[in-house]
Coordinates of C-alpha atoms and ligand atoms in Angstrom, one line a residue:
M1 CA 120.1 75.4 61.8
A2 CA 123.2 75.6 63.9
N3 CA 122.6 79.2 64.9
S4 CA 119.1 78.6 66.3
E5 CA 120.5 75.7 68.3
R6 CA 123.3 77.8 69.6
N7 CA 121.1 80.7 70.5
R8 CA 118.7 78.5 72.4
K9 CA 121.7 77.3 74.5
I10 CA 122.8 80.8 75.2
L11 CA 119.3 81.7 76.4
Q12 CA 119.2 78.6 78.6
E13 CA 122.5 79.7 80.2
L14 CA 121.3 83.3 80.6
V15 CA 118.1 82.3 82.4
R16 CA 120.0 80.2 84.9
Q17 CA 122.0 83.2 86.1
P18 CA 120.9 84.2 89.6
D19 CA 119.3 87.5 88.5
N20 CA 117.4 86.0 85.6
S21 CA 116.3 82.8 87.3
R22 CA 113.2 84.5 88.7
C23 CA 110.5 86.4 86.8
A24 CA 111.5 90.1 86.6
D25 CA 108.1 91.2 87.7
C26 CA 106.5 88.7 90.1
G27 CA 109.5 86.6 91.2
A28 CA 108.1 83.3 90.0
P29 CA 110.9 80.7 89.6
D30 CA 112.2 79.4 86.2
P31 CA 110.9 82.0 83.7
E32 CA 110.3 80.6 80.3
W33 CA 109.5 83.8 78.5
A34 CA 111.4 87.0 77.7
S35 CA 110.6 90.5 76.5
Y36 CA 113.2 91.3 73.8
K37 CA 112.1 94.9 73.9
L38 CA 113.0 95.4 77.6
G39 CA 115.5 92.6 77.9
V40 CA 113.9 90.8 80.9
F41 CA 113.0 87.2 81.6
L42 CA 109.4 86.6 82.6
C43 CA 107.0 83.9 83.8
L44 CA 104.0 82.9 81.5
N45 CA 101.5 85.1 83.4
C46 CA 103.6 88.3 83.3
S47 CA 104.6 87.7 79.7
G48 CA 100.8 87.8 78.9
V49 CA 100.6 91.3 80.5
H50 CA 103.6 92.4 78.5
R51 CA 102.1 91.2 75.3
S52 CA 98.9 93.2 76.0
L53 CA 101.2 96.3 76.4
S54 CA 102.6 95.5 72.9
S55 CA 106.0 94.8 74.4
Q56 CA 107.3 92.0 72.2
V57 CA 107.7 88.6 74.0
K58 CA 109.0 85.2 72.9
S59 CA 109.2 81.8 74.5
I60 CA 112.9 81.1 75.2
K61 CA 112.3 77.4 74.5
R62 CA 109.9 77.3 71.6
D63 CA 110.4 80.5 69.6
F64 CA 113.0 81.3 67.0
W65 CA 115.5 83.9 68.2
E66 CA 117.7 86.0 65.9
D67 CA 121.3 86.6 66.8
K68 CA 120.8 90.3 67.5
L69 CA 117.9 89.6 69.9
V70 CA 120.0 87.1 71.8
E71 CA 122.8 89.7 72.0
F72 CA 120.3 92.2 73.3
M73 CA 119.2 89.8 76.1
K74 CA 122.8 89.2 76.9
S75 CA 123.6 92.8 77.3
N76 CA 120.5 93.6 79.3
G77 CA 118.8 91.0 81.6
N78 CA 116.7 91.4 84.8
A79 CA 119.3 93.2 87.0
S80 CA 120.2 96.0 84.6
T81 CA 116.6 96.6 83.5
R82 CA 115.5 96.7 87.1
A83 CA 118.2 99.3 87.8
V84 CA 116.4 101.6 85.4
Y85 CA 112.7 100.8 85.9
E86 CA 112.8 100.1 89.7
K87 CA 115.3 102.8 90.6
A88 CA 112.9 104.6 92.9
V89 CA 110.1 102.3 94.1
P90 CA 108.6 103.7 97.3
V91 CA 109.3 101.3 100.2
Y92 CA 105.5 100.9 100.9
Y93 CA 104.6 100.2 97.2
Y94 CA 103.2 96.7 97.0
R95 CA 105.3 94.3 94.8
P96 CA 103.1 91.4 93.7
T97 CA 104.0 87.8 94.2
P98 CA 103.0 84.9 91.9
N99 CA 99.8 84.2 94.0
D100 CA 98.5 87.7 94.1
S101 CA 95.4 89.1 92.4
V102 CA 95.7 89.7 88.7
V103 CA 95.1 93.4 89.0
L104 CA 98.2 93.9 91.2
R105 CA 100.4 92.2 88.7
E106 CA 99.0 94.1 85.7
Q107 CA 99.2 97.5 87.4
W108 CA 102.8 96.9 88.7
I109 CA 103.9 96.1 85.2
R110 CA 102.1 99.1 83.8
A111 CA 103.4 101.4 86.5
K112 CA 106.9 100.2 85.9
Y113 CA 107.3 100.2 82.2
E114 CA 104.4 102.1 80.7
R115 CA 103.9 105.0 83.2
K116 CA 107.6 104.8 84.3
E117 CA 106.6 105.7 87.9
F118 CA 109.8 104.4 89.5
T119 CA 112.6 105.7 87.2
G120 CA 113.5 108.4 89.7
E121 CA 112.5 111.4 87.6
I122 CA 110.6 114.1 89.5
K123 CA 107.1 114.2 88.2
Y124 CA 104.7 117.1 88.3
P125 CA 101.9 116.7 89.4
P126 CA 103.4 114.1 91.7
V127 CA 102.1 110.5 91.4
S128 CA 98.8 110.5 93.3
Y129 CA 99.5 107.9 96.0
T130 CA 102.7 109.5 97.1
T131 CA 101.2 112.8 98.4
G132 CA 99.8 111.6 101.8
F133 CA 96.3 112.6 100.8
Y134 CA 93.9 110.7 98.6
E135 CA 90.2 111.2 97.9
G136 CA 87.7 109.9 95.5
M137 CA 84.6 107.8 95.0
L138 CA 84.4 104.1 95.7
W139 CA 81.6 101.6 95.4
K140 CA 80.9 100.4 98.9
K141 CA 78.7 97.4 99.9
G142 CA 75.8 98.3 102.2
K143 CA 76.0 97.0 105.7
E144 CA 72.7 95.2 105.8
N145 CA 72.4 94.3 102.1
T146 CA 74.3 93.3 99.1
Q147 CA 73.9 96.5 97.1
F148 CA 77.0 98.6 96.3
L149 CA 76.6 102.4 96.5
K150 CA 79.0 105.2 95.5
R151 CA 80.6 106.8 98.5
K152 CA 83.2 109.5 98.9
F153 CA 86.4 108.4 100.7
V154 CA 89.1 110.6 102.0
L155 CA 92.5 109.3 103.2
S156 CA 94.7 111.6 105.3
D157 CA 98.2 110.5 106.5
R158 CA 98.4 113.7 108.6
E159 CA 95.3 112.6 110.7
F160 CA 96.0 108.9 110.1
T161 CA 92.4 108.4 109.1
L162 CA 90.2 107.0 106.3
T163 CA 86.9 108.8 106.3
Y164 CA 83.8 108.1 104.2
Y165 CA 80.7 110.1 103.5
N166 CA 77.2 108.9 102.5
K167 CA 76.5 111.8 100.2
E168 CA 78.9 113.6 98.0
D169 CA 78.1 116.6 100.1
E170 CA 80.4 116.6 103.1
S171 CA 78.3 119.1 105.1
K172 CA 76.3 116.3 106.7
G173 CA 79.4 115.0 108.3
P174 CA 81.2 111.6 107.8
K175 CA 79.5 108.3 108.1
A176 CA 82.6 106.7 109.6
I177 CA 86.1 107.8 110.5
I178 CA 88.5 104.8 110.4
A179 CA 91.8 104.9 112.2
I180 CA 94.8 103.9 110.1
K181 CA 96.3 102.5 113.3
D182 CA 94.9 99.0 112.9
L183 CA 93.6 99.1 109.4
N184 CA 94.2 96.3 106.9
A185 CA 93.4 96.2 103.2
T186 CA 93.5 93.2 101.0
F187 CA 92.3 92.4 97.5
Q188 CA 89.3 90.1 97.4
P189 CA 88.1 89.7 93.8
E190 CA 86.6 86.2 94.3
K191 CA 84.7 86.9 97.5
I192 CA 83.4 90.3 96.5
G193 CA 82.8 89.2 92.9
H194 CA 84.6 92.2 91.3
P195 CA 88.1 92.0 89.8
Y196 CA 89.1 95.5 91.3
S197 CA 87.8 95.1 94.9
L198 CA 89.3 95.5 98.4
Q199 CA 88.3 94.3 101.8
I200 CA 89.2 97.0 104.4
T201 CA 89.3 95.7 108.0
Y202 CA 89.6 97.8 111.2
Q203 CA 89.0 97.7 114.9
E204 CA 86.1 99.4 116.5
E205 CA 86.3 99.1 120.3
Y206 CA 86.5 95.4 120.7
H207 CA 85.0 94.5 117.3
T208 CA 86.6 93.8 114.0
R209 CA 84.7 95.6 111.2
N210 CA 84.9 95.0 107.4
I211 CA 83.9 97.2 104.6
Y212 CA 84.0 96.0 101.0
V213 CA 84.7 98.4 98.1
Y214 CA 85.6 98.4 94.4
H215 CA 86.4 100.8 91.6
E216 CA 85.7 100.4 87.9
N217 CA 89.2 101.4 87.0
P218 CA 92.1 99.0 87.8
E219 CA 94.7 101.8 88.0
E220 CA 92.5 103.6 90.5
I221 CA 91.9 100.7 92.9
V222 CA 95.7 99.9 93.0
A223 CA 96.4 103.6 93.6
W224 CA 94.0 103.5 96.5
F225 CA 95.7 100.4 97.9
N226 CA 99.1 102.0 97.7
A227 CA 97.9 105.3 99.1
I228 CA 96.5 103.3 102.1
R229 CA 99.9 101.5 102.3
A230 CA 101.7 104.9 102.3
A231 CA 99.5 106.1 105.2
R232 CA 100.0 102.8 107.1
Y233 CA 103.8 103.1 106.6
A234 CA 103.8 106.7 107.8
Y235 CA 101.8 105.6 110.9
L236 CA 104.1 102.6 111.6
K237 CA 107.1 105.0 111.4
T238 CA 105.6 107.1 114.2
A239 CA 104.5 104.1 116.3
Y240 CA 107.8 102.3 116.0
P241 CA 110.4 105.0 115.4
T242 CA 113.3 102.6 115.8
G243 CA 111.8 99.9 113.5
S244 CA 113.7 99.1 110.4
D245 CA 111.9 98.9 107.0
E246 CA 112.6 95.1 107.1
E247 CA 110.4 94.9 110.2
L248 CA 107.8 97.5 109.3
V249 CA 107.1 96.6 105.6
P250 CA 105.4 93.2 106.4
M251 CA 103.2 95.0 108.9
I252 CA 101.8 97.5 106.4
T253 CA 99.0 95.2 105.0
R254 CA 98.6 91.5 105.0
N255 CA 96.7 88.8 103.2
Y256 CA 94.8 86.4 105.4
L257 CA 96.4 83.0 105.9
K258 CA 93.2 81.1 105.2
E259 CA 89.5 81.8 104.7
G260 CA 86.5 79.6 104.1
Y261 CA 83.3 78.0 105.4
M262 CA 83.3 75.5 108.3
E263 CA 80.5 74.3 110.5
K264 CA 80.7 75.3 114.2
T265 CA 78.9 74.1 117.3
G266 CA 78.5 75.9 120.7
P267 CA 80.4 75.7 123.9
L268 CA 78.6 72.5 125.2
Q269 CA 79.3 70.8 121.9
K270 CA 75.7 69.7 121.9
E271 CA 74.3 72.7 120.0
P272 CA 73.4 72.2 116.4
F273 CA 76.2 72.9 113.9
K274 CA 75.9 76.1 112.0
K275 CA 77.8 77.1 108.8
R276 CA 80.1 80.1 109.4
W277 CA 82.7 82.0 107.4
F278 CA 86.1 81.9 109.0
I279 CA 89.1 84.1 108.5
L280 CA 92.5 83.3 110.0
D281 CA 94.5 86.4 110.5
S282 CA 98.0 85.1 111.2
Q283 CA 99.6 88.4 112.1
N284 CA 97.0 89.1 114.9
R285 CA 96.8 85.4 115.8
K286 CA 93.0 85.7 115.5
L287 CA 90.5 83.2 114.0
L288 CA 87.4 85.3 113.3
Y289 CA 84.0 83.9 112.3
F290 CA 81.1 85.5 110.5
K291 CA 77.6 84.5 109.6
G292 CA 78.3 85.3 105.9
Q293 CA 81.4 85.9 103.9
L294 CA 80.7 89.6 103.3
D295 CA 79.5 90.5 106.8
A296 CA 80.5 93.8 108.3
E297 CA 80.9 92.5 111.9
E298 CA 82.3 89.3 113.3
L299 CA 80.2 86.9 115.5
G300 CA 83.3 85.9 117.4
A301 CA 87.0 85.9 117.6
I302 CA 89.3 83.1 118.9
F303 CA 92.8 83.9 120.0
I304 CA 95.4 81.4 118.8
G305 CA 98.3 81.2 121.3
T306 CA 101.2 78.7 121.4
E307 CA 101.3 75.0 122.5
G308 CA 103.4 76.1 125.5
N309 CA 100.5 78.1 126.9
G310 CA 97.7 75.7 126.4
Y311 CA 96.6 75.9 122.8
S312 CA 96.5 73.0 120.3
V313 CA 94.8 71.8 117.2
R314 CA 94.1 68.3 115.9
E315 CA 91.9 66.3 113.6
C316 CA 88.8 65.0 115.2
V317 CA 86.1 62.5 114.2
P318 CA 82.5 63.5 115.0
N319 CA 81.0 60.9 117.4
N320 CA 77.4 61.6 116.7
A321 CA 75.4 63.7 114.2
R322 CA 74.2 67.1 115.6
G323 CA 73.0 68.6 112.5
N324 CA 76.4 68.7 110.8
K325 CA 76.3 68.1 107.1
W326 CA 80.1 68.0 107.0
T327 CA 82.3 65.3 108.6
C328 CA 86.0 66.4 108.4
G329 CA 86.5 67.6 111.9
V330 CA 89.1 70.1 113.4
M331 CA 89.4 70.4 117.1
L332 CA 90.9 73.6 118.4
V333 CA 91.8 73.7 122.1
T334 CA 92.3 77.0 124.0
P335 CA 92.8 77.3 127.8
E336 CA 89.1 78.2 128.2
R337 CA 87.3 76.0 125.7
Q338 CA 87.4 73.3 123.0
F339 CA 86.1 74.3 119.6
V340 CA 84.9 71.7 117.1
F341 CA 84.7 72.7 113.4
M342 CA 83.5 70.6 110.5
C343 CA 85.0 71.0 107.0
E344 CA 83.2 69.8 103.9
L345 CA 86.3 68.2 102.3
E346 CA 89.4 66.5 103.5
G347 CA 91.6 68.9 101.6
E348 CA 90.0 71.8 103.4
Q349 CA 90.5 70.1 106.8
K350 CA 94.2 69.6 106.0
E351 CA 94.6 73.2 105.0
W352 CA 92.9 74.5 108.2
L353 CA 95.0 72.2 110.3
G354 CA 98.2 73.3 108.6
A355 CA 97.3 77.0 108.8
L356 CA 96.4 76.8 112.5
K357 CA 99.5 74.9 113.3
Q358 CA 101.6 77.5 111.5
V359 CA 100.2 80.2 113.9
L360 CA 100.6 78.0 117.0
S361 CA 104.2 77.3 116.2
R362 CA 105.2 81.0 116.1
P363 CA 106.4 82.5 119.4
M364 CA 104.1 85.2 121.0
S365 CA 105.2 88.9 121.0
P366 CA 104.3 91.4 123.7
Q367 CA 101.7 92.8 121.4
D368 CA 100.1 89.3 121.1
Y369 CA 99.6 89.1 124.9
T370 CA 97.7 92.4 124.7
T371 CA 95.5 91.0 121.9
E372 CA 94.9 87.8 124.0
A373 CA 93.8 89.8 127.0
K374 CA 91.5 92.0 125.0
I375 CA 89.7 89.0 123.4
K376 CA 89.2 87.5 126.9
Y377 CA 88.0 90.8 128.3
K378 CA 85.3 91.1 125.5
R379 CA 84.0 87.6 126.4
Ligands
ZN401 ZN1 105.9 86.8 86.7

C-alpha cells in the first residue's frame, strides 16, 4: 500500500521536527507514539496514560494511519497543542521528567487534558492548590513505629507554615508547626511503600527532620505537593526579591541526588561497621545518615565542600575486616576527618563516587559557607 508507506514517512519527518522530537508531556527524547485526538507526539509511558483516559493513541512506526489522521497530526503537533493546554501553567507547578514517580506523570496529563487546569479560563471555585491555603487529612507515619495514622495538615502561605494536628479537633493545639523556609517535599513511593506518598524534610534547630505521609487519592497527593510548591515559591519570592524565576524554580523542591544503604565505621576507623541509610542532598551539600530509611531524625550530617578547600572522595580497599559484610569502599575526606563507607555492590560504589564528585565539583555559594559553619558548630 503506497499510502501507508507515504504516511509513515510523513510521520517520521514530523516527529523529527524540534517541537515534536520530545514527548509532549514528559520531555523524553524520540517519541514513538502519538495521540490522534490531541495531535501530540508521546513516549511509550505517557501514551499508556493517554490510553487510560480513552484518548486514542497509535504507534507511529507499527500502526496503520489513515490519510486524514496524518493530516490532523500535521496541522497540530506538540507546539500548537501546548499553546492551548499549557497556556497558563503556574510557574511553581511541577512538570514531570521521564524519571519521576508515575503519579506525577499521570496527574500532569489528567490536569492538562482532562481537567483543563491550564487553559487560562478563570475557574470558580479556583483550583485548590492555587489559593495559598490548603488543608486536609494525610496518613502520617508514627515517629517511633511503622504505623500510619490519619492527621490533619494545614498549609498557609501567609504564615509560611505547614502545621499538623494529632486529633481532628484543633483545640488541643498543633503537634508541629513546620516552617516553609527550609522545607523540602519529594515523592518516595518505593521507600514508603505507597504509590502516593511524600517525604517532607525540614530543619529543626540543628537537626534535619523527616515526616512521611500518603493519601489514598493520587489527585489529592499531587495537589498537596503543588500547594506546598506554591507556598515555597511565595516564600522564595520574599526571601530573594530580585531572584528570577529561572533561579528560584529549581529551589522550590528537589529530589535527592542519591539514597541507599552503606556501612559506616567511627572516627578512629577501628569501630565495627554499622549499616546506615544515607541521603545525599546536593542542593544543601549535605550527606545525611540515618539508622533506618524511614527515620524521623538523622544520626549525623557531613558537609561536602570542594576539592579546593580540603574535601575529596576516592575508592578505597578495606585493609582488614572490622565487622563489615560489604567490601566496595568509598573514602570521603573532609578537613576534620576521613569517612570510610562500604557498599554492597560495585555498581552502588560507582554511583556514590559519581554523585559525591558531582557535589564536590560545584563551586560553593555564600549560603553553603553558612551551612558548613552550622554543621561544624553542631559537632
Ligand atoms: Zn512522556
